[in-house]
Short mmCIF file of C-alpha atoms and ligand atoms in Angstrom, two decimals:
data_model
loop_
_atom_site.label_atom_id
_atom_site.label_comp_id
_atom_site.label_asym_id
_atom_site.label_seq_id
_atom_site.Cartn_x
_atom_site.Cartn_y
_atom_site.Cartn_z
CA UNK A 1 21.60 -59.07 60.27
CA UNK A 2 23.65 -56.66 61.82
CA UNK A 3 22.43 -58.01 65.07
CA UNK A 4 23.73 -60.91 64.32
CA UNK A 5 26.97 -59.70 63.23
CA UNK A 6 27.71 -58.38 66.44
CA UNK A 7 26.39 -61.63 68.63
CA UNK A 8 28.88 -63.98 66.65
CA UNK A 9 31.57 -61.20 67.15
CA UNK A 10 32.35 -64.08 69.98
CA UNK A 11 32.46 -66.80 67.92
CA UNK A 12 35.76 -66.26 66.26
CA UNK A 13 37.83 -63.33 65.85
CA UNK A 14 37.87 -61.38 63.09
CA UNK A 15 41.35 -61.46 60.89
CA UNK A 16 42.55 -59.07 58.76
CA UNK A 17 43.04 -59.59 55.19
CA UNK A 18 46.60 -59.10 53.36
CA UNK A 19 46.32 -57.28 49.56
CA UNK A 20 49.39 -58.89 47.43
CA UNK A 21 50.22 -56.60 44.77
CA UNK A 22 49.23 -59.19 42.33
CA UNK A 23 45.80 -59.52 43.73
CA UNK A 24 45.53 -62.54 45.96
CA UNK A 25 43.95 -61.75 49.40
CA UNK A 26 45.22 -63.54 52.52
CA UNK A 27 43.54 -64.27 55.92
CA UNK A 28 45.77 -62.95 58.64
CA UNK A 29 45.23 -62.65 62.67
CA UNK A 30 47.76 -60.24 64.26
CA UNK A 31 49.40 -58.55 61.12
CA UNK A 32 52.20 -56.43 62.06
CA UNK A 33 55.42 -55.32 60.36
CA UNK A 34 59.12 -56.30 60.72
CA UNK A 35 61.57 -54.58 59.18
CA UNK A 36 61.32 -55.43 55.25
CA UNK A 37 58.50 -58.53 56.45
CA UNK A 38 54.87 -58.57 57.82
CA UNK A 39 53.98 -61.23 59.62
CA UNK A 40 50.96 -62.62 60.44
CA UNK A 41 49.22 -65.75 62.93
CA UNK A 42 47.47 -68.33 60.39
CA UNK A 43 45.94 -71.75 62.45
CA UNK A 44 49.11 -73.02 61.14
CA UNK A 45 51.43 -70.71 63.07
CA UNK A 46 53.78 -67.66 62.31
CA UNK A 47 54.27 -66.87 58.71
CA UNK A 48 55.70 -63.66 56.62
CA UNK A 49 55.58 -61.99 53.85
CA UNK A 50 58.44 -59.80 51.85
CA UNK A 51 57.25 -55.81 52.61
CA UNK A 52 57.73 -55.56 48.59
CA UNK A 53 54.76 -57.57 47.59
CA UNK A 54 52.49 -56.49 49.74
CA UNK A 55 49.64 -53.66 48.82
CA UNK A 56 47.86 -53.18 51.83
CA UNK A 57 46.18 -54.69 54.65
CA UNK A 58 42.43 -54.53 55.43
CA UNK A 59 41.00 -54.79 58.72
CA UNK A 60 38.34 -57.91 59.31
CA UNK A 61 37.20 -60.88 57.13
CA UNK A 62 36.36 -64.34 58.13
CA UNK A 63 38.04 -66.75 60.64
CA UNK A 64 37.58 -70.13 59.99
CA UNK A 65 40.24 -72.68 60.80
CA UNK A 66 39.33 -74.98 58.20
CA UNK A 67 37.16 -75.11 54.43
CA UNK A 68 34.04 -77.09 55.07
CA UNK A 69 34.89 -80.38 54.04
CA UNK A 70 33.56 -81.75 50.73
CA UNK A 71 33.50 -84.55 49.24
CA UNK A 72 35.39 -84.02 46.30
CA UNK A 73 36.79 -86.95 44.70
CA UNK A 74 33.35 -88.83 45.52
CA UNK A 75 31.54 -85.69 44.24
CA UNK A 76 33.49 -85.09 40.84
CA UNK A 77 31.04 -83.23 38.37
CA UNK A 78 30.69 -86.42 36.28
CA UNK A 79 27.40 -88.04 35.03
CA UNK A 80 26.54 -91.16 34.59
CA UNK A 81 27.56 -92.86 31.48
CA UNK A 82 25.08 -92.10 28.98
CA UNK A 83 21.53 -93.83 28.29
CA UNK A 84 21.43 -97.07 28.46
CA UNK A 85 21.42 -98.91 24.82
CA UNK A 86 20.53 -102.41 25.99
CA UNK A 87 19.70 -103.69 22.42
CA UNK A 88 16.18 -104.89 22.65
CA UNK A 89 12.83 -104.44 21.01
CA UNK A 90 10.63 -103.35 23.69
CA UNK A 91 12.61 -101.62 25.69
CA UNK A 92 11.40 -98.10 25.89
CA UNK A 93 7.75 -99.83 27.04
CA UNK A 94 9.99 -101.70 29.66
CA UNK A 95 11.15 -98.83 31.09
CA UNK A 96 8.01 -97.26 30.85
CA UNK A 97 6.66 -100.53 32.90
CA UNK A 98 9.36 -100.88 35.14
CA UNK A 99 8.70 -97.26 36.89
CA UNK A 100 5.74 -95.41 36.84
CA UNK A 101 3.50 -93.63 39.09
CA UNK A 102 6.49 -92.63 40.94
CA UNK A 103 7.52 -96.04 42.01
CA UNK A 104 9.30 -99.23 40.86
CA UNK A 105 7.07 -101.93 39.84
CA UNK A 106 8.91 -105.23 41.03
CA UNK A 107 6.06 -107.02 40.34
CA UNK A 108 6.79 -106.30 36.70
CA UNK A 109 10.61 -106.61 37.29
CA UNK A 110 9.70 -110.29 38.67
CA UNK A 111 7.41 -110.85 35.60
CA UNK A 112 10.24 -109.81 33.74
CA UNK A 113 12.77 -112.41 35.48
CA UNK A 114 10.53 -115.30 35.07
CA UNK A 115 10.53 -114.87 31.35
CA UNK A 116 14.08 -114.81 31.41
CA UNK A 117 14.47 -118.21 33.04
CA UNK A 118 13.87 -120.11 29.79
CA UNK A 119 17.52 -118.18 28.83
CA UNK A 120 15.69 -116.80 25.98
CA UNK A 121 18.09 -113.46 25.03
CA UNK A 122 15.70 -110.95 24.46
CA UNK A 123 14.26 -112.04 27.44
CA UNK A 124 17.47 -111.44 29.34
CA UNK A 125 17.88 -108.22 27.96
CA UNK A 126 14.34 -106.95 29.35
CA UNK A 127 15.11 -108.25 32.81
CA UNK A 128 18.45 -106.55 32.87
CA UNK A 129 16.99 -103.17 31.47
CA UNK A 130 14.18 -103.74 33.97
CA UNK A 131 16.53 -103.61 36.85
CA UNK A 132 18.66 -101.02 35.16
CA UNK A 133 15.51 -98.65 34.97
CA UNK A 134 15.00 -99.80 38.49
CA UNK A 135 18.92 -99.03 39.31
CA UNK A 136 18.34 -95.08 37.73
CA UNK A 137 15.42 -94.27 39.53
CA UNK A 138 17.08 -95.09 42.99
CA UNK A 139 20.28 -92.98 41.97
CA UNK A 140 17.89 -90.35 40.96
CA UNK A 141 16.58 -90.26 44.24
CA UNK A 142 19.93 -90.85 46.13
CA UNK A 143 19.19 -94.55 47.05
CA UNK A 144 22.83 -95.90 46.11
CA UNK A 145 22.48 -99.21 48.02
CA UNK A 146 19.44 -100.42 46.19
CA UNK A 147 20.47 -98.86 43.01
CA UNK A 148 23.60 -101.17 43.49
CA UNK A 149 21.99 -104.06 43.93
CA UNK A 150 19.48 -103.43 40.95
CA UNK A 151 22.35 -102.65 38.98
CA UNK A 152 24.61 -105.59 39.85
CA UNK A 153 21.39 -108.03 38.98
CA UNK A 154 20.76 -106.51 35.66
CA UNK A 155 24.71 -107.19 34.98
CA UNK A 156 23.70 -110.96 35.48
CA UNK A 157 21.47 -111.32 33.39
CA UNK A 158 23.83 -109.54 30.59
CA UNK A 159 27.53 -109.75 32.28
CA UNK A 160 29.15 -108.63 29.08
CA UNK A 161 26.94 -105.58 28.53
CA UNK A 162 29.30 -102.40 28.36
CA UNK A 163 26.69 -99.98 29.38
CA UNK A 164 25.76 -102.30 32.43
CA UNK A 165 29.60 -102.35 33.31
CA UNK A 166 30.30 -99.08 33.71
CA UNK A 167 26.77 -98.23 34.97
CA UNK A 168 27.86 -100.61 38.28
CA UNK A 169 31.75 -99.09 38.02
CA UNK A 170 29.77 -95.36 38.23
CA UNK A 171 27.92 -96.38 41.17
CA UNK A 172 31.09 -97.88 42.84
CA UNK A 173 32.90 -94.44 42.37
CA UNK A 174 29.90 -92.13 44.00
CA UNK A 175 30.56 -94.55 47.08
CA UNK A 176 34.25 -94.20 46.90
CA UNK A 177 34.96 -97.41 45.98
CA UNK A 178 37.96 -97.12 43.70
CA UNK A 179 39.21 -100.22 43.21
CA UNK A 180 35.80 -102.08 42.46
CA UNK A 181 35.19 -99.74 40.18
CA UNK A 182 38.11 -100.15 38.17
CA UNK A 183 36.89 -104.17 38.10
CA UNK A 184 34.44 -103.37 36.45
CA UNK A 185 35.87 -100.82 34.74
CA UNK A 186 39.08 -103.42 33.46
CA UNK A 187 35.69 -105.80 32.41
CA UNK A 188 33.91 -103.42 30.39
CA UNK A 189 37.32 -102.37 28.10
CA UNK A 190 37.63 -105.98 27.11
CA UNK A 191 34.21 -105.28 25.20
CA UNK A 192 34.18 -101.41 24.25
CA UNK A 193 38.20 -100.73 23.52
CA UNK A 194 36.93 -97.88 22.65
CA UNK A 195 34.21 -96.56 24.61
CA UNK A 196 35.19 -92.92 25.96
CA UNK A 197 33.32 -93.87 29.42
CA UNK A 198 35.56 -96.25 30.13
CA UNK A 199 38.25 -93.95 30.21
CA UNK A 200 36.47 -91.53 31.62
CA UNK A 201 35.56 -93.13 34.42
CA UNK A 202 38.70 -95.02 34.93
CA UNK A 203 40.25 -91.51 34.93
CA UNK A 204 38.21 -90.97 37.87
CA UNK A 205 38.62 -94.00 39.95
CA UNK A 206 42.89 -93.48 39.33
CA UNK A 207 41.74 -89.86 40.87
CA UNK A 208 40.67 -91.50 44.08
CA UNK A 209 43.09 -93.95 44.29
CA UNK A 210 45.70 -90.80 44.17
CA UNK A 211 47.12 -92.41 40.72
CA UNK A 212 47.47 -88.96 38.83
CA UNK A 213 49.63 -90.28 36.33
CA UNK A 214 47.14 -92.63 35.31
CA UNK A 215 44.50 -90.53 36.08
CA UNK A 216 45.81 -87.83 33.57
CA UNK A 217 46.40 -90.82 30.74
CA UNK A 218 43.22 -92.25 31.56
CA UNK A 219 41.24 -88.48 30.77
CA UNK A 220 43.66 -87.44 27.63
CA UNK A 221 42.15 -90.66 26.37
CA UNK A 222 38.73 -89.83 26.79
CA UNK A 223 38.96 -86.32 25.10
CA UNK A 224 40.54 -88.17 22.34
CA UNK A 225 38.12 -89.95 21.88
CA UNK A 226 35.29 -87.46 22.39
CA UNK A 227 35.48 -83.83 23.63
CA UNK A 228 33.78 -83.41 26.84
CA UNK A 229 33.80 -80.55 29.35
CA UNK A 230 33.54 -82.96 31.98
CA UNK A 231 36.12 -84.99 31.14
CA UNK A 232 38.69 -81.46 30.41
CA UNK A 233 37.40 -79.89 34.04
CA UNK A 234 38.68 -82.90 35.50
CA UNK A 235 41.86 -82.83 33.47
CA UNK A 236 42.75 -79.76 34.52
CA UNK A 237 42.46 -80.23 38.01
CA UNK A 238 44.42 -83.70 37.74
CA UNK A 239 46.96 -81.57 36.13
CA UNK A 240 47.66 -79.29 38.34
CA UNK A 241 47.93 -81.32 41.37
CA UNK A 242 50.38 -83.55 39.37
CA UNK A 243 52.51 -80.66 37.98
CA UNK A 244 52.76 -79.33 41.88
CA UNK A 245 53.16 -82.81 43.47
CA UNK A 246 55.90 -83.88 41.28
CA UNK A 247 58.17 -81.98 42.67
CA UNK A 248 57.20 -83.15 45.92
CA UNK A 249 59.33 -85.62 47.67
CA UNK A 250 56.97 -88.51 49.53
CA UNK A 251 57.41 -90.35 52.82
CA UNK A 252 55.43 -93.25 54.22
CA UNK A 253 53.78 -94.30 57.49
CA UNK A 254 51.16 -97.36 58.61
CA UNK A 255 48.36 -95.17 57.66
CA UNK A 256 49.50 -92.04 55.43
CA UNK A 257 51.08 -91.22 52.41
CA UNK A 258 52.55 -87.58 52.58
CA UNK A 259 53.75 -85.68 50.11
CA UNK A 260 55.71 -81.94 50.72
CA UNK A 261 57.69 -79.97 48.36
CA UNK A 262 61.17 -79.48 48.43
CA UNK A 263 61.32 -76.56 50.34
CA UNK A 264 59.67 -78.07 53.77
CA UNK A 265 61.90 -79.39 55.93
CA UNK A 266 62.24 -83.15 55.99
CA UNK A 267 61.83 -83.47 59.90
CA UNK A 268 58.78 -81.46 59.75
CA UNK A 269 57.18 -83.71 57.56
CA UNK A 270 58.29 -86.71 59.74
CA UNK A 271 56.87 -84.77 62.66
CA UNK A 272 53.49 -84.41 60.78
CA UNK A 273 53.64 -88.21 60.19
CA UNK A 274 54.25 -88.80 63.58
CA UNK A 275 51.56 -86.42 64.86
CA UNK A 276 49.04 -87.59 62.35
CA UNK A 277 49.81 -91.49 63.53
CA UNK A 278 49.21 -90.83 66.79
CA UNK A 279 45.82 -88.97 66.15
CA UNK A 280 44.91 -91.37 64.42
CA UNK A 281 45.32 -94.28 66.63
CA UNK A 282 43.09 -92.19 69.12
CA UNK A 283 40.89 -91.35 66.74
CA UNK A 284 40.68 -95.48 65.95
CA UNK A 285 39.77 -96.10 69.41
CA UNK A 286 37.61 -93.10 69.80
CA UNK A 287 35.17 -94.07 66.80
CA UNK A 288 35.68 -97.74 67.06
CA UNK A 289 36.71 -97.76 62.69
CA UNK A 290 39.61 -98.56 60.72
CA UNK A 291 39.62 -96.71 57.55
CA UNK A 292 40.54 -98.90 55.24
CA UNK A 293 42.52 -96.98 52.96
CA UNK A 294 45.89 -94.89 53.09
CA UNK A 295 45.30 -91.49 53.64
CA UNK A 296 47.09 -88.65 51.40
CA UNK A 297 48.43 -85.80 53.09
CA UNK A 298 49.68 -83.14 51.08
CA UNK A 299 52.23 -80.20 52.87
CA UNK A 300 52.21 -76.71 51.02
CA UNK A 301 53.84 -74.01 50.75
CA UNK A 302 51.45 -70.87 51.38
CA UNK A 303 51.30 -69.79 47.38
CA UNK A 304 51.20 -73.02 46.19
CA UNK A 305 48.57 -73.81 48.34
CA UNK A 306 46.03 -71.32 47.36
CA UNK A 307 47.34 -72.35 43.44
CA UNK A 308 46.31 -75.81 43.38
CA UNK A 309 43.11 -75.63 45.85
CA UNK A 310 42.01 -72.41 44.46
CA UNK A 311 40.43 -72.34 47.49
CA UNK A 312 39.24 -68.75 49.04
CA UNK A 313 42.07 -66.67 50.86
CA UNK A 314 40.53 -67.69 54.12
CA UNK A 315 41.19 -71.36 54.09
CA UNK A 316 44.23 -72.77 56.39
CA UNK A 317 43.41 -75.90 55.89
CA UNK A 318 41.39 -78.68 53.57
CA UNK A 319 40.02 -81.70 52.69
CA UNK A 320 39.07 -83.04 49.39
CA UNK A 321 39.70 -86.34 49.79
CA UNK A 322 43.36 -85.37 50.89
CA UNK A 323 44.36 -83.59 54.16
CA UNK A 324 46.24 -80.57 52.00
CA UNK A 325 47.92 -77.96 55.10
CA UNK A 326 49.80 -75.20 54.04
CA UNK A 327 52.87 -75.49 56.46
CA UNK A 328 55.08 -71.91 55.34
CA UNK A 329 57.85 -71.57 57.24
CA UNK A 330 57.52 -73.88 59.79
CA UNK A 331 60.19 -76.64 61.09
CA UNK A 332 57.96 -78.36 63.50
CA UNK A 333 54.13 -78.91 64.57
CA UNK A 334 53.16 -76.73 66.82
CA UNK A 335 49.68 -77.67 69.00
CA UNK A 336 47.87 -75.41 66.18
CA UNK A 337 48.91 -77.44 63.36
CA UNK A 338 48.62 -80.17 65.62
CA UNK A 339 45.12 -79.64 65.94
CA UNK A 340 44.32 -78.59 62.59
CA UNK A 341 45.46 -82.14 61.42
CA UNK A 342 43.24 -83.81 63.65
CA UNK A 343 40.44 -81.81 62.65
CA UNK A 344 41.49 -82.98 59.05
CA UNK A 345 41.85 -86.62 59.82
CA UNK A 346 38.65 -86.88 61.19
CA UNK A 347 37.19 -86.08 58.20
CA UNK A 348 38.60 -88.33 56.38
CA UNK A 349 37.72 -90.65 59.34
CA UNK A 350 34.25 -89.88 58.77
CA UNK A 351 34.69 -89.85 54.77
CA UNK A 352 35.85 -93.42 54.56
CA UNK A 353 33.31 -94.60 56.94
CA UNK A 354 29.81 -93.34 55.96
CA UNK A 355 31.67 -93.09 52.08
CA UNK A 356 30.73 -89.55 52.15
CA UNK A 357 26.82 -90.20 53.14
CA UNK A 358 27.61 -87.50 55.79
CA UNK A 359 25.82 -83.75 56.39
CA UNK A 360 28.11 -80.82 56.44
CA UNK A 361 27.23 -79.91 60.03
CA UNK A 362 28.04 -83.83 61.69
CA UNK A 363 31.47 -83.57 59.79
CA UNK A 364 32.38 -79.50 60.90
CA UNK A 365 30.94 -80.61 64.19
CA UNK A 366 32.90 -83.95 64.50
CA UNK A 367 35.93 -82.09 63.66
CA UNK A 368 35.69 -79.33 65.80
CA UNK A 369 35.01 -81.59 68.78
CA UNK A 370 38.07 -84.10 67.89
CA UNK A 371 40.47 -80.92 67.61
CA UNK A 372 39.38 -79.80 71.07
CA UNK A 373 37.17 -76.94 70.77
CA UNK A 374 33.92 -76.60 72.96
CA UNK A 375 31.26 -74.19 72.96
CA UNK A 376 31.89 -72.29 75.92
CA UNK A 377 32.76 -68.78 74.17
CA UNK A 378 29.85 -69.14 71.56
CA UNK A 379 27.59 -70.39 74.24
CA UNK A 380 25.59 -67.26 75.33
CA UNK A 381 25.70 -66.19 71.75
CA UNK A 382 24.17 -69.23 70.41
CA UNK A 383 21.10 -69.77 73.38
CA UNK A 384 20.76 -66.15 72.25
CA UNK A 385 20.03 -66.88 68.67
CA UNK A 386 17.94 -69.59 68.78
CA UNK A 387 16.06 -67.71 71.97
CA UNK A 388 14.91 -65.35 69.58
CA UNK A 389 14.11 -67.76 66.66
CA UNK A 390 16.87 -66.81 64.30
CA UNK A 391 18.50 -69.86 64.33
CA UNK A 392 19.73 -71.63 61.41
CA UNK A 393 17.96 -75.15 61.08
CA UNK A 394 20.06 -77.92 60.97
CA UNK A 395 18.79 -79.25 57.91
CA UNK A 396 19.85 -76.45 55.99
CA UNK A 397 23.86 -77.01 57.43
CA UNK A 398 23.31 -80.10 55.75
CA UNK A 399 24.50 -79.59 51.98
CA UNK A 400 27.18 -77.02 50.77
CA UNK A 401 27.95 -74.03 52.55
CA UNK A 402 29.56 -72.41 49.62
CA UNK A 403 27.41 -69.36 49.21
CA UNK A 404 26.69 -68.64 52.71
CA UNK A 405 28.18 -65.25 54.08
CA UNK A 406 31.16 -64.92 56.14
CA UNK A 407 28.33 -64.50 59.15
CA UNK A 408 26.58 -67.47 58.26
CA UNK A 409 29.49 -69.56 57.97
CA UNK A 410 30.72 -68.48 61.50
CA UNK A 411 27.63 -69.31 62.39
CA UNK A 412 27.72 -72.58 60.86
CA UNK A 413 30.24 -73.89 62.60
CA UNK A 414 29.46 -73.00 66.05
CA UNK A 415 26.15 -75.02 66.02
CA UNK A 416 27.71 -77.66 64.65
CA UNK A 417 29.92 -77.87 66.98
CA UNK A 418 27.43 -77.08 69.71
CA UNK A 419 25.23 -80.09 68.17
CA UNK A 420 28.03 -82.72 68.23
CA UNK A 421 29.02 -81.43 71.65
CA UNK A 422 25.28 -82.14 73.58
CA UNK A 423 25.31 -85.22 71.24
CA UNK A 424 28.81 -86.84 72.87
CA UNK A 425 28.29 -85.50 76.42
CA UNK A 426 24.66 -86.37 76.41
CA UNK A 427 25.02 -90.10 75.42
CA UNK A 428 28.91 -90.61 74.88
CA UNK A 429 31.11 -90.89 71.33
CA UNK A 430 29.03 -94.69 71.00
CA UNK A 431 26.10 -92.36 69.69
CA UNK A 432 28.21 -90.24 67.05
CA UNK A 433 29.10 -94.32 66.27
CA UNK A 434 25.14 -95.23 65.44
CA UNK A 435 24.79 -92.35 64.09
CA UNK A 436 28.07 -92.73 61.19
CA UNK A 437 27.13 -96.52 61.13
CA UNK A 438 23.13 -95.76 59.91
CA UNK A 439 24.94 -93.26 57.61
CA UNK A 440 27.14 -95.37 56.06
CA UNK A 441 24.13 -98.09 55.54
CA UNK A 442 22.45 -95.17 53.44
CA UNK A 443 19.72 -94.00 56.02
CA UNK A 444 19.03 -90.07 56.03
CA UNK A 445 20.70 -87.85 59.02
CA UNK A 446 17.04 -87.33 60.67
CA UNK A 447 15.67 -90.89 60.71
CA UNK A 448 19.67 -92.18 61.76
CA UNK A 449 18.66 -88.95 64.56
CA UNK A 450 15.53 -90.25 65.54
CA UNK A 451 16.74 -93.95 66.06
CA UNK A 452 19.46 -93.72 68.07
CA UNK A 453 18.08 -89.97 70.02
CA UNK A 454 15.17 -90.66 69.72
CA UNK A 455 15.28 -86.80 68.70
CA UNK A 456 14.14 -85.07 65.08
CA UNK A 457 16.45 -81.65 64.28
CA UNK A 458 14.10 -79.69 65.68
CA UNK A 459 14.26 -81.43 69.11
CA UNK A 460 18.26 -81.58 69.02
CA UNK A 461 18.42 -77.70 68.60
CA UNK A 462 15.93 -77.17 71.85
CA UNK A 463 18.50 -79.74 73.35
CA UNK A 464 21.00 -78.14 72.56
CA UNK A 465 19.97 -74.76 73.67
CA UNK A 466 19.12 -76.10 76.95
CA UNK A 467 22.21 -78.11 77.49
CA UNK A 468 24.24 -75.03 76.26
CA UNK A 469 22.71 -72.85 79.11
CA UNK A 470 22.99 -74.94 81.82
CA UNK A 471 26.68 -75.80 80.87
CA UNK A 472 27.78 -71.94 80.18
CA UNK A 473 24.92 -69.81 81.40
CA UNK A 474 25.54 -67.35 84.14
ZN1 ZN B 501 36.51 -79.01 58.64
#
């Protein structure tokens, strides 16, 4: 442990940490004071403080440019809309039927289909509760393409079934797909008025589509209806992005919609605009994809930033869906913030392609890589590391790194970044492309590996060892 500790003392330099009087901790490189103000390096350039609100400073804490990126909107803590009540009389020996022994049955599900061809209705409603079952069990086990499809075929054989509705809406909103959702969504209200789900989940497809105000309408329904936790968590957060962001004044590009409170300055916002369109049309040509949809940028001011996110004290910079950069008392981008928006874009670059079906590591990597950092200071470090058999395995960067320790998340980083790096200069950015596009189609991060590498983790980390030795080593 310790050893380690002093290995990634390379990887990124260790800020301070500024005490506020009231209790909030701030990340801070080169801390020094100024008459009545300390000031202090963040990634997005100079910023101070007032003296008078400042306890103390403490020496070291965790440098990371960035909070690893998560899917937030996609990943709202929202289940799916309760058991399904398809009225009919055999339907828990269906289900049963449908899936057992750990797999689907389609030769029952078939069965089921051709005894709904006479257009008998209880016959109808077993075929569409067959595929429903069918449609859970692949959600259960992450399979959102095929639970999709299972889903949208039980809808046809009962297209004015609530339940099946907003089972197909749900399914659109864990892939990001807003507006489809609400389709669905809009259908499903004509025949449950009343249903809390639907406003539930229409709450959270106005979430993604950055509609707070209907968002926030949508939710207050729901608890009206019925209290939920859920539904209040989400309130809340909707809430306080709205209260913040109302006071925020908005400007437009091709691609962006950016939103900065009152007390940025108007030309750095157009400068961020400008900055962010031309990253982006690199970025376009780079990964050969279009996203689709605008992208919301959100400028704040240092304590309103760490407010609304509630994000630790290290974060500059994050993405939840939205590129949100604190920008304190700066009146133009300089090449940090420069490069701290590119890093941000391409996640939601990578977001809007693969619809979030991306591991931690490919995204921190990607970003990293985009924003212009290589692995040359990490590089004896890291060869080091996984010399010795103490390096972290890939597959665990894949999930959440919330919980890891300000060590491990250094660490973190710098093999993803190392990873992405042998990846591009090994067999060019068209590789990251297969990769994203088997992503996207719903295949796991080792078999999209393995077809277009030809390489399991285990053989990318030896790779990239190697590669990182001959490149750097002495
Ligand atoms: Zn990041």
């Amino acid at each position: 442990m310790g050893g380690a500790a002093l290995l990634f003392a390379a990887v990124a330099a260790r800020p301070d940490t500024i005490v506020l009087k009231n209790g909030r901790r701030i990340a801070a490189m080169n801390v020094r004071e100024e008459g009545d103000k300390i000031t202090y390096e963040t990634s997005a350039g100079q910023l101070s403080l007032p003296k008078s609100i400042v306890d103390h400073v403490e020496k070291g804490g965790v440098a990371v440019a960035d909070s690893p990126v998560a899917a937030a909107v996609a990943n709202l803590a929202i289940t799916p809309p309760a058991a399904v009540v398809v009225p009919t009389g055999g339907g828990s020996e269906v289900e049963r039927s449908t899936v057992h022994d750990g797999a689907i049955d389609r030769e029952f599900i078939a069965k089921m289909e051709g005894g709904a061809r006479g257009g008998d209705k209880r016959a109808n409603a077993n075929a569409a509760l067959a595929h429903h079952t069918a449609a859970q069990f692949e959600l259960a086990h992450g399979d959102m393409e095929h639970a999709l499809q299972d889903e949208r075929t039980a809808l046809n054989y009962m297209p004015e079934e609530p339940v099946l509705l907003m089972n197909v809406a749900y399914l659109h909103l864990r892939r990001s797909e807003y507006k489809e959702s609400l389709d669905f969504l809009e259908r499903a209200r004509r025949f449950a008025p009343d249903h809390p789900d639907v406003a539930k989940l229409e709450g959270w497809a106005y979430y993604g589509l950055n509609k707070l105000t209907e968002a926030v309408a949508e939710w207050k329904r729901a608890l009206a209806l019925r209290p939920d936790p859920e539904v209040q968590a989400a309130l809340n957060k909707a809430q306080r992005d709205k209260q913040e962001e109302e006071s925020y004044k908005e400007n437009e590009s091709a691609h962006f919609t950016l939103r900065y409170s009152g007390a940025a300055e108007p030309a750095l916002a157009r400068d961020v605009l400008r900055t962010l369109e031309a990253h982006f049309s690199a970025m376009e040509a780079e990964l050969n994809f279009t996203p689709p949809d605008s992208i919301g940028v959100v400028l704040y001011t240092q304590q309103a930033f760490a407010d609304i996110t509630q994000a630790p004290g290290w974060v500059g910079a994050l993405n939840d869906g939205r590129i949100r950069v604190p920008v304190q008392g700066l009146t133009a981008v300089t090449p940090a913030l420069s490069r701290v928006l590119k890093h941000e874009l391409t996640h939601s670059f990578v977001n809007q392609k693969t619809r979030g079906h991306v591991p931690i590591w490919f995204q921190e990597g990607l970003a990293q890589w985009m924003e212009g950092k290589r692995s040359a200071d990490n590089a004896d470090a890291l060869a080091q590391v996984y010399q010795q058999g103490r390096a972290t395995s890939l597959s665990q960067l894949e999930g959440s790194w919330i919980g890891f320790s300000s060590d491990a998340v250094v660490s973190a980083y710098a093999w993803a970044l190392a990873n992405i790096e042998y990846i591009v200069e090994n067999g060019g950015m068209g590789d990251v492309e297969r990769i994203l596009d088997r992503l996207a189609a719903g295949m796991s991060t080792e078999a999209a590996l393995r077809e277009v590498l030809h390489s399991d983790y285990n053989d990318l980390m030896q790779s990239t060892a190697e590669y990182l030795r001959k490149n750097y080593g002495h």
